[in-house]
């Protein structure tokens, strides 16, 4: 397999981006191209720059070790320091935003969940729970989707309603003249 072709598929990592997303791409490149560690090692080293490259260069013993060890060490050094509770809060708070394509929401929500232990069924429930429109959410619940891909298939062409427009109520009270026989004046309704 051509190393340049694989390089095109693997973005550079400088230590500032999301290490989990980058490691997922590394894993996918390995699975798609079916390459050995001897091929992945120079590929990964060539895609590290900035702080990540400096870190690896300062540890020459890692270069001769297992590629999985290098990747695990990269994750420890450059991974987020969020605790599990904070990661779960970010995941739970992610909702399908007004005007956003469902596919963007669909990609983002499971990405936030990748380090949180949950079943596929729970992920489906959370995807549905993040739909703000009550009618769409209720329709999704009725479908009883089995896997997240089913939710994407059902919602990929659904246009997200715009944000509700809140009308300002006039602070003035409304008076209606209503004259009852035998009484003078008007009543306030």
Coordinates of N, CA, C and O in Angstrom, one line a residue:
X1 N 0.9 -1.2 0.0 CA 0.0 0.0 0.0 C 0.9 1.2 0.0 O 1.9 1.3 0.7
X2 N 0.5 2.2 -0.7 CA 1.2 3.5 -0.9 C 1.1 4.3 0.4 O 0.0 4.6 0.9
X3 N 2.3 4.6 1.0 CA 2.3 5.4 2.3 C 1.7 6.8 2.1 O 1.0 7.3 2.9
X4 N 1.9 7.4 0.9 CA 1.3 8.7 0.6 C -0.2 8.7 0.6 O -0.9 9.6 1.1
X5 N -0.8 7.6 0.1 CA -2.3 7.5 0.1 C -2.8 7.4 1.6 O -3.8 8.1 1.9
X6 N -2.1 6.7 2.4 CA -2.5 6.6 3.8 C -2.3 8.0 4.5 O -3.1 8.4 5.3
X7 N -1.2 8.7 4.2 CA -1.0 10.0 4.8 C -2.1 11.0 4.5 O -2.4 11.8 5.3
X8 N -2.6 10.9 3.3 CA -3.7 11.8 2.9 C -5.0 11.5 3.8 O -5.8 12.5 4.0
X9 N -5.1 10.3 4.3 CA -6.3 10.0 5.1 C -6.1 10.3 6.5 O -7.1 10.5 7.3
X10 N -4.9 10.5 7.0 CA -4.6 10.7 8.4 C -4.2 12.2 8.6 O -3.1 12.6 8.1
X11 N -5.0 13.0 9.3 CA -4.6 14.4 9.5 C -3.4 14.5 10.4 O -3.1 13.6 11.2
X12 N -2.8 15.7 10.4 CA -1.7 15.9 11.3 C -2.3 16.1 12.7 O -3.4 16.6 12.9
X13 N -1.4 15.9 13.7 CA -1.8 16.1 15.1 C -0.7 16.8 15.8 O 0.4 16.3 15.8
X14 N -1.0 18.0 16.4 CA 0.1 18.8 17.0 C -0.1 18.9 18.5 O 0.7 19.5 19.2
X15 N -1.0 18.1 19.1 CA -1.2 18.1 20.5 C -2.3 19.0 21.0 O -2.7 19.0 22.2
X16 N -2.8 19.9 20.1 CA -3.9 20.8 20.6 C -5.3 20.4 20.2 O -6.2 20.8 20.9
X17 N -5.4 19.5 19.3 CA -6.7 19.0 18.8 C -7.3 18.0 19.8 O -6.7 17.6 20.8
X18 N -8.4 17.4 19.3 CA -9.0 16.3 20.1 C -8.3 15.0 19.8 O -8.4 14.4 18.7
X19 N -7.6 14.5 20.7 CA -6.8 13.3 20.5 C -7.7 12.1 20.3 O -7.3 11.2 19.5
X20 N -8.8 12.0 20.9 CA -9.7 10.9 20.7 C -10.2 10.8 19.2 O -10.3 9.7 18.7
X21 N -10.5 11.9 18.6 CA -10.9 11.9 17.2 C -9.8 11.5 16.3 O -9.9 10.7 15.4
X22 N -8.6 12.0 16.6 CA -7.4 11.6 15.8 C -7.1 10.1 16.0 O -6.8 9.5 15.0
X23 N -7.2 9.6 17.2 CA -6.9 8.2 17.4 C -8.0 7.3 16.7 O -7.7 6.2 16.2
X24 N -9.2 7.8 16.6 CA -10.2 7.1 15.9 C -9.9 7.0 14.4 O -10.0 5.9 13.7
X25 N -9.3 8.1 13.8 CA -8.9 8.1 12.4 C -7.7 7.1 12.2 O -7.7 6.4 11.2
X26 N -6.8 7.1 13.2 CA -5.7 6.2 13.1 C -6.2 4.8 13.1 O -5.7 3.9 12.3
X27 N -7.1 4.4 13.9 CA -7.7 3.1 14.0 C -8.4 2.7 12.7 O -8.3 1.6 12.1
X28 N -9.2 3.7 12.1 CA -9.8 3.5 10.9 C -8.9 3.2 9.7 O -9.1 2.4 8.8
X29 N -7.8 4.0 9.7 CA -6.8 3.8 8.6 C -6.2 2.4 8.7 O -6.0 1.7 7.7
X30 N -5.9 2.0 10.0 CA -5.4 0.6 10.2 C -6.3 -0.4 9.7 O -5.9 -1.4 9.0
X31 N -7.6 -0.3 10.0 CA -8.6 -1.2 9.6 C -8.9 -1.3 8.1 O -9.0 -2.3 7.5
X32 N -8.9 -0.1 7.5 CA -9.2 0.0 6.1 C -8.0 -0.5 5.2 O -8.2 -1.3 4.3
X33 N -6.8 -0.1 5.6 CA -5.7 -0.4 4.8 C -5.0 -1.7 5.2 O -4.1 -2.2 4.5
X34 N -5.4 -2.2 6.4 CA -4.9 -3.5 6.9 C -3.3 -3.5 6.9 O -2.7 -4.3 6.3
X35 N -2.8 -2.5 7.6 CA -1.3 -2.3 7.6 C -0.8 -2.8 9.0 O -1.4 -2.8 10.0
X36 N 0.5 -3.2 8.9 CA 1.2 -3.7 10.1 C 1.7 -2.5 10.9 O 1.8 -1.4 10.4
X37 N 2.2 -2.8 12.1 CA 2.8 -1.8 13.0 C 4.0 -1.2 12.3 O 4.3 0.0 12.5
X38 N 4.8 -2.0 11.5 CA 6.0 -1.5 10.9 C 5.6 -0.4 9.9 O 6.4 0.5 9.6
X39 N 4.4 -0.5 9.3 CA 4.0 0.6 8.3 C 3.3 1.7 9.1 O 3.5 2.9 8.7
X40 N 2.6 1.4 10.1 CA 1.9 2.5 10.9 C 2.8 3.4 11.6 O 2.6 4.6 11.8
X41 N 3.9 2.8 12.1 CA 4.9 3.6 12.9 C 5.4 4.8 12.2 O 5.2 6.0 12.6
X42 N 6.0 4.7 10.9 CA 6.4 5.9 10.2 C 5.3 6.8 9.8 O 5.4 8.0 9.7
X43 N 4.1 6.1 9.5 CA 2.9 6.9 9.1 C 2.5 7.9 10.3 O 2.4 9.1 10.1
X44 N 2.4 7.3 11.5 CA 2.0 8.1 12.6 C 3.1 9.1 13.0 O 2.7 10.3 13.2
X45 N 4.3 8.7 12.9 CA 5.4 9.7 13.2 C 5.4 10.9 12.2 O 5.7 12.0 12.6
X46 N 5.1 10.6 11.0 CA 5.1 11.6 10.0 C 3.9 12.6 10.1 O 4.0 13.7 9.6
X47 N 2.9 12.2 10.9 CA 1.7 13.0 11.0 C 1.7 13.8 12.3 O 0.8 14.6 12.6
X48 N 2.7 13.6 13.2 CA 2.8 14.3 14.4 C 3.7 15.5 14.2 O 4.7 15.5 13.5
X49 N 3.2 16.7 14.7 CA 4.0 17.9 14.6 C 3.8 18.7 15.9 O 3.1 18.3 16.8
X50 N 4.5 19.8 16.0 CA 4.3 20.7 17.1 C 4.7 20.0 18.4 O 5.7 19.2 18.5
X51 N 3.9 20.2 19.5 CA 4.2 19.6 20.8 C 4.1 18.1 20.7 O 4.9 17.4 21.5
X52 N 3.3 17.5 19.9 CA 3.2 16.0 19.9 C 4.5 15.4 19.3 O 5.0 14.4 19.8
X53 N 5.0 16.1 18.3 CA 6.3 15.6 17.7 C 7.4 15.8 18.6 O 8.3 14.9 18.8
X54 N 7.5 16.9 19.3 CA 8.5 17.2 20.3 C 8.5 16.2 21.4 O 9.5 15.6 21.8
X55 N 7.3 15.8 21.9 CA 7.1 14.8 22.9 C 7.6 13.5 22.5 O 8.4 12.8 23.2
X56 N 7.3 13.0 21.3 CA 7.7 11.7 20.8 C 9.2 11.7 20.6 O 9.9 10.7 20.9
X57 N 9.8 12.8 20.0 CA 11.2 12.9 19.7 C 12.0 12.8 21.0 O 13.2 12.4 21.0
X58 N 11.4 13.3 22.1 CA 12.2 13.3 23.4 C 12.1 11.9 24.1 O 12.7 11.8 25.2
X59 N 11.4 11.0 23.5 CA 11.3 9.6 24.0 C 11.7 8.6 23.0 O 10.8 7.9 22.5
X60 N 12.9 8.5 22.6 CA 13.4 7.6 21.5 C 13.1 6.1 21.8 O 12.9 5.3 20.9
X61 N 13.0 5.8 23.1 CA 12.7 4.4 23.4 C 11.3 3.9 23.0 O 11.1 2.8 22.7
X62 N 10.4 4.9 22.9 CA 9.0 4.6 22.5 C 9.0 4.2 21.0 O 8.2 3.4 20.6
X63 N 9.9 4.8 20.2 CA 9.9 4.5 18.8 C 10.1 3.1 18.4 O 9.7 2.6 17.4
X64 N 10.9 2.3 19.3 CA 11.1 0.9 19.0 C 10.1 0.0 19.6 O 10.1 -1.2 19.4
X65 N 9.2 0.6 20.4 CA 8.2 -0.2 21.1 C 7.0 -0.4 20.3 O 6.9 -0.1 19.1
X66 N 6.0 -0.9 20.9 CA 4.7 -1.2 20.3 C 4.0 0.1 19.9 O 4.0 1.1 20.6
X67 N 3.4 0.1 18.7 CA 2.6 1.3 18.2 C 1.4 1.5 19.2 O 1.1 2.7 19.4
X68 N 0.8 0.5 19.7 CA -0.3 0.7 20.7 C 0.2 1.4 21.9 O -0.6 2.2 22.5
X69 N 1.4 1.1 22.4 CA 2.0 1.8 23.5 C 2.2 3.3 23.2 O 1.9 4.2 24.0
X70 N 2.7 3.6 22.0 CA 2.8 5.0 21.6 C 1.5 5.7 21.6 O 1.4 6.8 22.1
X71 N 0.5 5.1 21.0 CA -0.8 5.7 20.9 C -1.4 5.9 22.3 O -2.1 6.9 22.6
X72 N -1.3 4.9 23.2 CA -1.8 5.0 24.6 C -1.1 6.2 25.3 O -1.8 6.9 26.1
X73 N 0.2 6.3 25.1 CA 0.9 7.4 25.8 C 0.5 8.7 25.2 O 0.4 9.7 26.0
X74 N 0.3 8.8 23.9 CA -0.2 10.1 23.3 C -1.6 10.5 24.0 O -1.8 11.6 24.3
X75 N -2.4 9.5 24.2 CA -3.7 9.7 24.7 C -3.6 10.2 26.2 O -4.3 11.1 26.6
X76 N -2.7 9.6 26.9 CA -2.5 10.1 28.3 C -2.0 11.5 28.3 O -2.5 12.3 29.1
X77 N -1.0 11.8 27.5 CA -0.4 13.1 27.5 C -1.3 14.2 27.0 O -1.4 15.3 27.5
X78 N -1.9 13.9 25.8 CA -2.6 15.0 25.1 C -4.2 14.8 25.2 O -4.9 15.6 24.7
X79 N -4.6 13.9 26.0 CA -6.1 13.7 26.2 C -6.7 14.7 27.1 O -6.0 15.4 27.8
X80 N -7.9 14.8 27.0 CA -8.6 15.8 27.9 C -8.6 15.4 29.3 O -8.5 14.2 29.6
X81 N -8.6 16.3 30.2 CA -8.5 16.1 31.6 C -9.9 16.1 32.2 O -10.1 16.1 33.4
X82 N -11.0 16.1 31.4 CA -12.3 16.1 31.9 C -12.6 14.8 32.7 O -12.2 13.7 32.3
X83 N -13.3 14.9 33.8 CA -13.7 13.7 34.5 C -14.9 13.1 33.8 O -15.5 13.7 33.0
X84 N -15.3 11.9 34.2 CA -16.4 11.2 33.6 C -17.7 12.0 33.8 O -18.5 12.1 32.8
X85 N -17.9 12.6 34.9 CA -19.1 13.4 35.2 C -19.2 14.5 34.2 O -20.3 14.8 33.6
X86 N -18.1 15.3 34.0 CA -18.1 16.4 33.1 C -18.3 16.0 31.7 O -19.1 16.6 30.9
X87 N -17.7 14.9 31.3 CA -17.9 14.4 29.9 C -19.4 14.0 29.7 O -20.0 14.3 28.7
X88 N -20.0 13.4 30.7 CA -21.4 13.0 30.6 C -22.3 14.2 30.5 O -23.3 14.3 29.8
X89 N -22.0 15.2 31.3 CA -22.8 16.5 31.2 C -22.7 17.1 29.8 O -23.7 17.5 29.3
X90 N -21.5 17.2 29.3 CA -21.4 17.7 27.9 C -22.2 16.9 26.9 O -22.9 17.5 26.1
X91 N -22.1 15.6 27.1 CA -22.9 14.7 26.2 C -24.4 14.9 26.3 O -25.1 15.1 25.4
X92 N -24.9 14.9 27.6 CA -26.3 15.1 27.8 C -26.8 16.4 27.4 O -28.0 16.6 27.0
X93 N -26.0 17.5 27.5 CA -26.4 18.8 27.2 C -26.4 19.1 25.7 O -27.0 20.1 25.3
X94 N -25.8 18.2 24.9 CA -25.8 18.5 23.5 C -27.1 18.2 22.9 O -27.7 17.1 23.0
X95 N -27.7 19.2 22.3 CA -29.1 19.0 21.7 C -29.0 19.4 20.2 O -28.1 20.1 19.8
X96 N -30.0 19.0 19.5 CA -30.1 19.3 18.1 C -30.6 20.8 18.0 O -31.7 21.2 18.5
X97 N -29.7 21.6 17.5 CA -29.9 23.1 17.5 C -30.8 23.5 16.4 O -30.8 22.9 15.3
X98 N -31.5 24.6 16.6 CA -32.4 25.1 15.5 C -31.5 25.5 14.3 O -30.5 26.1 14.5
X99 N -31.9 25.1 13.2 CA -31.2 25.4 11.9 C -30.0 24.5 11.6 O -29.4 24.7 10.6
X100 N -29.7 23.5 12.5 CA -28.6 22.6 12.3 C -29.1 21.4 11.6 O -30.2 20.9 11.8
X101 N -28.3 20.9 10.7 CA -28.6 19.6 10.0 C -28.5 18.5 11.0 O -27.7 18.5 11.8
X102 N -29.5 17.6 10.9 CA -29.5 16.5 11.8 C -28.2 15.7 11.8 O -27.7 15.2 12.8
X103 N -27.6 15.5 10.6 CA -26.4 14.7 10.5 C -25.3 15.3 11.3 O -24.5 14.5 11.9
X104 N -25.2 16.6 11.4 CA -24.1 17.2 12.3 C -24.4 16.9 13.7 O -23.4 16.5 14.4
X105 N -25.6 17.0 14.2 CA -25.9 16.6 15.5 C -25.6 15.1 15.7 O -25.1 14.7 16.8
X106 N -26.0 14.3 14.8 CA -25.9 12.8 14.8 C -24.4 12.4 15.0 O -24.0 11.5 15.7
X107 N -23.5 13.1 14.3 CA -22.1 12.9 14.4 C -21.5 13.4 15.7 O -20.7 12.7 16.4
X108 N -21.9 14.5 16.1 CA -21.4 15.1 17.3 C -21.8 14.4 18.6 O -20.9 14.2 19.5
X109 N -23.0 14.0 18.7 CA -23.5 13.4 20.0 C -22.7 12.1 20.3 O -22.2 12.0 21.4
X110 N -22.6 11.1 19.4 CA -21.8 9.9 19.7 C -20.3 10.2 19.9 O -19.7 9.5 20.7
X111 N -19.8 11.2 19.3 CA -18.4 11.6 19.5 C -18.2 12.0 20.9 O -17.2 11.6 21.5
X112 N -19.1 12.7 21.5 CA -19.0 13.1 22.9 C -19.2 11.9 23.8 O -18.7 12.0 24.9
X113 N -19.8 10.9 23.3 CA -20.1 9.7 24.2 C -19.0 8.6 24.1 O -19.1 7.6 24.8
X114 N -18.0 8.8 23.2 CA -17.1 7.7 23.0 C -16.3 7.2 24.2 O -15.9 6.1 24.3
X115 N -16.1 8.0 25.2 CA -15.4 7.6 26.4 C -16.4 7.4 27.6 O -16.0 7.3 28.7
X116 N -17.7 7.3 27.3 CA -18.7 7.1 28.3 C -19.3 5.7 28.1 O -19.7 5.4 27.0
X117 N -19.3 4.9 29.1 CA -19.8 3.6 28.9 C -21.4 3.6 28.8 O -22.0 4.1 29.7
X118 N -21.9 3.1 27.7 CA -23.4 3.1 27.6 C -23.7 2.1 26.5 O -22.9 1.8 25.6
X119 N -24.9 1.6 26.5 CA -25.3 0.6 25.5 C -25.8 1.4 24.3 O -26.0 2.6 24.3
X120 N -26.0 0.6 23.2 CA -26.5 1.2 21.9 C -27.9 1.7 22.2 O -28.2 2.8 21.7
X121 N -28.7 1.0 22.9 CA -30.0 1.4 23.2 C -30.1 2.8 23.9 O -30.9 3.6 23.6
X122 N -29.2 2.9 24.9 CA -29.1 4.2 25.6 C -28.7 5.3 24.7 O -29.2 6.4 24.8
X123 N -27.7 5.1 23.8 CA -27.3 6.1 22.8 C -28.5 6.5 22.0 O -28.7 7.7 21.7
X124 N -29.3 5.6 21.5 CA -30.5 5.9 20.7 C -31.4 6.8 21.6 O -31.9 7.8 21.1
X125 N -31.6 6.5 22.8 CA -32.5 7.3 23.7 C -32.0 8.7 23.8 O -32.7 9.7 23.8
X126 N -30.6 8.8 24.0 CA -30.1 10.1 24.2 C -30.1 10.9 22.9 O -30.3 12.2 22.9
X127 N -30.0 10.3 21.7 CA -30.1 11.0 20.5 C -31.5 11.6 20.4 O -31.7 12.8 20.0
X128 N -32.5 10.8 20.7 CA -33.9 11.3 20.7 C -34.2 12.3 21.7 O -34.8 13.3 21.4
X129 N -33.6 12.2 22.9 CA -33.8 13.1 24.0 C -33.2 14.5 23.6 O -33.7 15.5 24.1
X130 N -32.2 14.6 22.7 CA -31.6 15.8 22.3 C -32.4 16.6 21.3 O -32.0 17.7 20.9
X131 N -33.5 16.0 20.8 CA -34.4 16.7 19.9 C -35.3 17.6 20.7 O -36.1 17.2 21.5
X132 N -35.2 18.9 20.4 CA -35.9 19.9 21.2 C -37.4 20.0 20.8 O -38.2 20.3 21.7
X133 N -37.8 19.8 19.6 CA -39.1 19.9 19.2 C -39.9 18.7 19.7 O -39.6 17.5 19.4
X134 N -40.9 19.0 20.5 CA -41.7 17.9 21.3 C -42.4 17.0 20.3 O -42.4 15.8 20.5
X135 N -43.0 17.5 19.2 CA -43.7 16.7 18.3 C -42.7 15.7 17.6 O -43.0 14.5 17.5
X136 N -41.6 16.2 17.1 CA -40.6 15.3 16.5 C -40.0 14.3 17.5 O -39.8 13.1 17.2
X137 N -39.8 14.7 18.7 CA -39.3 13.8 19.8 C -40.3 12.7 20.0 O -39.9 11.5 20.1
X138 N -41.6 13.0 20.1 CA -42.6 12.0 20.4 C -42.7 11.0 19.2 O -42.9 9.8 19.4
X139 N -42.6 11.6 18.0 CA -42.7 10.7 16.8 C -41.5 9.7 16.8 O -41.6 8.5 16.5
X140 N -40.3 10.2 17.2 CA -39.1 9.4 17.2 C -39.3 8.3 18.3 O -38.9 7.2 18.1
X141 N -39.8 8.6 19.4 CA -40.0 7.7 20.5 C -41.0 6.5 20.1 O -40.8 5.4 20.4
X142 N -42.0 6.9 19.3 CA -42.9 5.9 18.8 C -42.3 4.9 17.8 O -42.7 3.8 17.6
X143 N -41.2 5.3 17.1 CA -40.6 4.5 16.1 C -39.8 3.3 16.7 O -39.5 2.3 16.1
X144 N -39.4 3.5 18.0 CA -38.6 2.4 18.7 C -37.4 2.0 17.9 O -37.2 0.8 17.5
X145 N -36.5 2.9 17.6 CA -35.3 2.7 16.8 C -34.4 1.7 17.5 O -34.2 1.8 18.7
X146 N -33.8 0.8 16.8 CA -32.9 -0.2 17.4 C -31.4 0.3 17.5 O -30.8 0.0 18.4
X147 N -31.0 1.0 16.5 CA -29.6 1.5 16.5 C -29.5 3.0 16.1 O -30.5 3.5 15.4
X148 N -28.5 3.7 16.4 CA -28.4 5.1 16.1 C -28.5 5.4 14.6 O -29.1 6.4 14.2
X149 N -28.0 4.5 13.7 CA -28.1 4.7 12.3 C -29.6 4.8 11.8 O -29.9 5.5 10.9
X150 N -30.5 4.1 12.5 CA -31.9 4.2 12.2 C -32.4 5.6 12.5 O -33.3 6.1 11.7
X151 N -32.0 6.2 13.5 CA -32.4 7.6 13.9 C -31.9 8.6 12.8 O -32.7 9.4 12.3
X152 N -30.7 8.4 12.3 CA -30.1 9.3 11.3 C -30.9 9.1 10.0 O -31.3 10.1 9.4
X153 N -31.2 7.9 9.6 CA -32.0 7.6 8.4 C -33.4 8.3 8.5 O -33.8 8.8 7.5
X154 N -34.0 8.2 9.6 CA -35.3 8.8 9.8 C -35.3 10.3 9.8 O -36.2 11.0 9.3
X155 N -34.2 11.0 10.3 CA -34.2 12.4 10.4 C -33.3 13.1 9.4 O -33.3 14.4 9.5
X156 N -32.6 12.5 8.6 CA -31.6 13.2 7.7 C -32.3 14.1 6.8 O -31.7 15.1 6.4
X157 N -33.5 13.9 6.4 CA -34.2 14.8 5.5 C -35.2 15.7 6.2 O -35.9 16.5 5.6
X158 N -35.3 15.6 7.5 CA -36.3 16.4 8.3 C -35.7 17.8 8.4 O -34.5 17.9 8.9
X159 N -36.4 18.8 8.1 CA -36.0 20.2 8.3 C -36.3 20.6 9.7 O -37.4 20.5 10.1
X160 N -35.3 21.0 10.4 CA -35.4 21.5 11.7 C -36.2 22.8 11.8 O -35.9 23.7 11.1
X161 N -37.3 22.8 12.5 CA -38.1 24.1 12.7 C -37.2 25.2 13.2 O -36.3 24.9 13.9
X162 N -37.6 26.4 12.8 CA -36.8 27.5 13.3 C -37.2 27.7 14.8 O -38.2 27.2 15.3
X163 N -36.3 28.5 15.5 CA -36.6 28.8 16.9 C -37.9 29.5 17.1 O -38.3 30.3 16.2
X164 N -38.6 29.2 18.1 CA -39.9 29.8 18.3 C -39.7 31.3 18.5 O -38.8 31.8 19.1
X165 N -40.7 32.1 18.0 CA -40.6 33.5 18.1 C -41.5 33.9 19.3 O -42.7 33.5 19.3
X166 N -40.9 34.5 20.2 CA -41.7 34.9 21.4 C -42.2 36.3 21.2 O -41.4 37.3 21.0
X167 N -43.5 36.5 21.3 CA -44.1 37.8 21.1 C -44.1 38.5 22.4 O -44.5 37.9 23.5
X168 N -43.7 39.7 22.4 CA -43.8 40.5 23.7 C -45.2 40.9 23.9 O -45.9 41.4 23.0
X169 N -45.6 40.7 25.1 CA -47.0 41.0 25.5 C -47.0 42.5 25.9 O -46.1 43.0 26.6
X170 N -48.0 43.2 25.5 CA -48.1 44.6 25.9 C -48.5 44.7 27.3 O -49.4 43.9 27.8
X171 N -47.8 45.5 28.0 CA -48.0 45.6 29.5 C -49.3 46.3 29.8 O -49.8 46.2 30.9
X172 N -49.9 47.0 28.8 CA -51.2 47.7 29.1 C -52.3 46.7 29.2 O -52.3 45.7 28.6
X173 N -53.2 47.0 30.1 CA -54.3 46.1 30.3 C -55.4 46.5 29.2 O -55.5 47.6 28.8
X174 N -56.1 45.5 28.8 CA -57.1 45.7 27.8 C -58.5 45.9 28.5 O -58.9 45.1 29.3
X175 N -59.1 46.9 28.1 CA -60.4 47.2 28.6 C -61.4 47.1 27.5 O -61.2 47.5 26.4
X176 N -62.5 46.4 27.9 CA -63.6 46.3 26.9 C -64.8 46.9 27.6 O -65.1 46.6 28.7
X177 N -65.5 47.7 26.8 CA -66.7 48.4 27.3 C -67.8 47.3 27.2 O -68.1 46.8 26.1
X178 N -68.3 47.0 28.3 CA -69.4 46.1 28.4 C -70.4 46.7 29.4 O -70.2 46.8 30.5
X179 N -71.5 47.2 28.8 CA -72.5 47.8 29.7 C -73.6 46.9 30.0 O -74.2 46.3 29.1
X180 N -73.8 46.6 31.3 CA -74.9 45.8 31.7 C -76.1 46.7 32.1 O -75.9 47.7 32.6
X181 N -77.2 46.2 31.7 CA -78.4 47.0 32.1 C -78.4 47.2 33.6 O -78.2 46.2 34.4
X182 N -78.7 48.3 34.0 CA -78.8 48.6 35.5 C -77.5 49.0 36.1 O -77.5 49.3 37.3
X183 N -76.3 49.0 35.4 CA -75.0 49.4 36.0 C -74.4 50.4 35.2 O -74.6 50.5 34.0
X184 N -73.6 51.2 35.8 CA -72.9 52.3 35.1 C -71.5 51.9 34.9 O -70.9 51.2 35.7
X185 N -70.9 52.4 33.9 CA -69.5 52.2 33.7 C -69.2 50.9 32.9 O -70.1 50.3 32.3
X186 N -67.9 50.6 32.9 CA -67.5 49.4 32.2 C -66.8 48.4 33.1 O -66.3 48.8 34.2
X187 N -66.7 47.2 32.7 CA -65.9 46.2 33.4 C -64.6 45.9 32.7 O -64.5 45.9 31.5
X188 N -63.6 45.6 33.5 CA -62.3 45.3 33.0 C -62.3 43.7 32.8 O -62.6 43.0 33.7
X189 N -61.9 43.3 31.6 CA -61.8 41.9 31.4 C -60.4 41.5 31.2 O -59.6 42.1 30.7

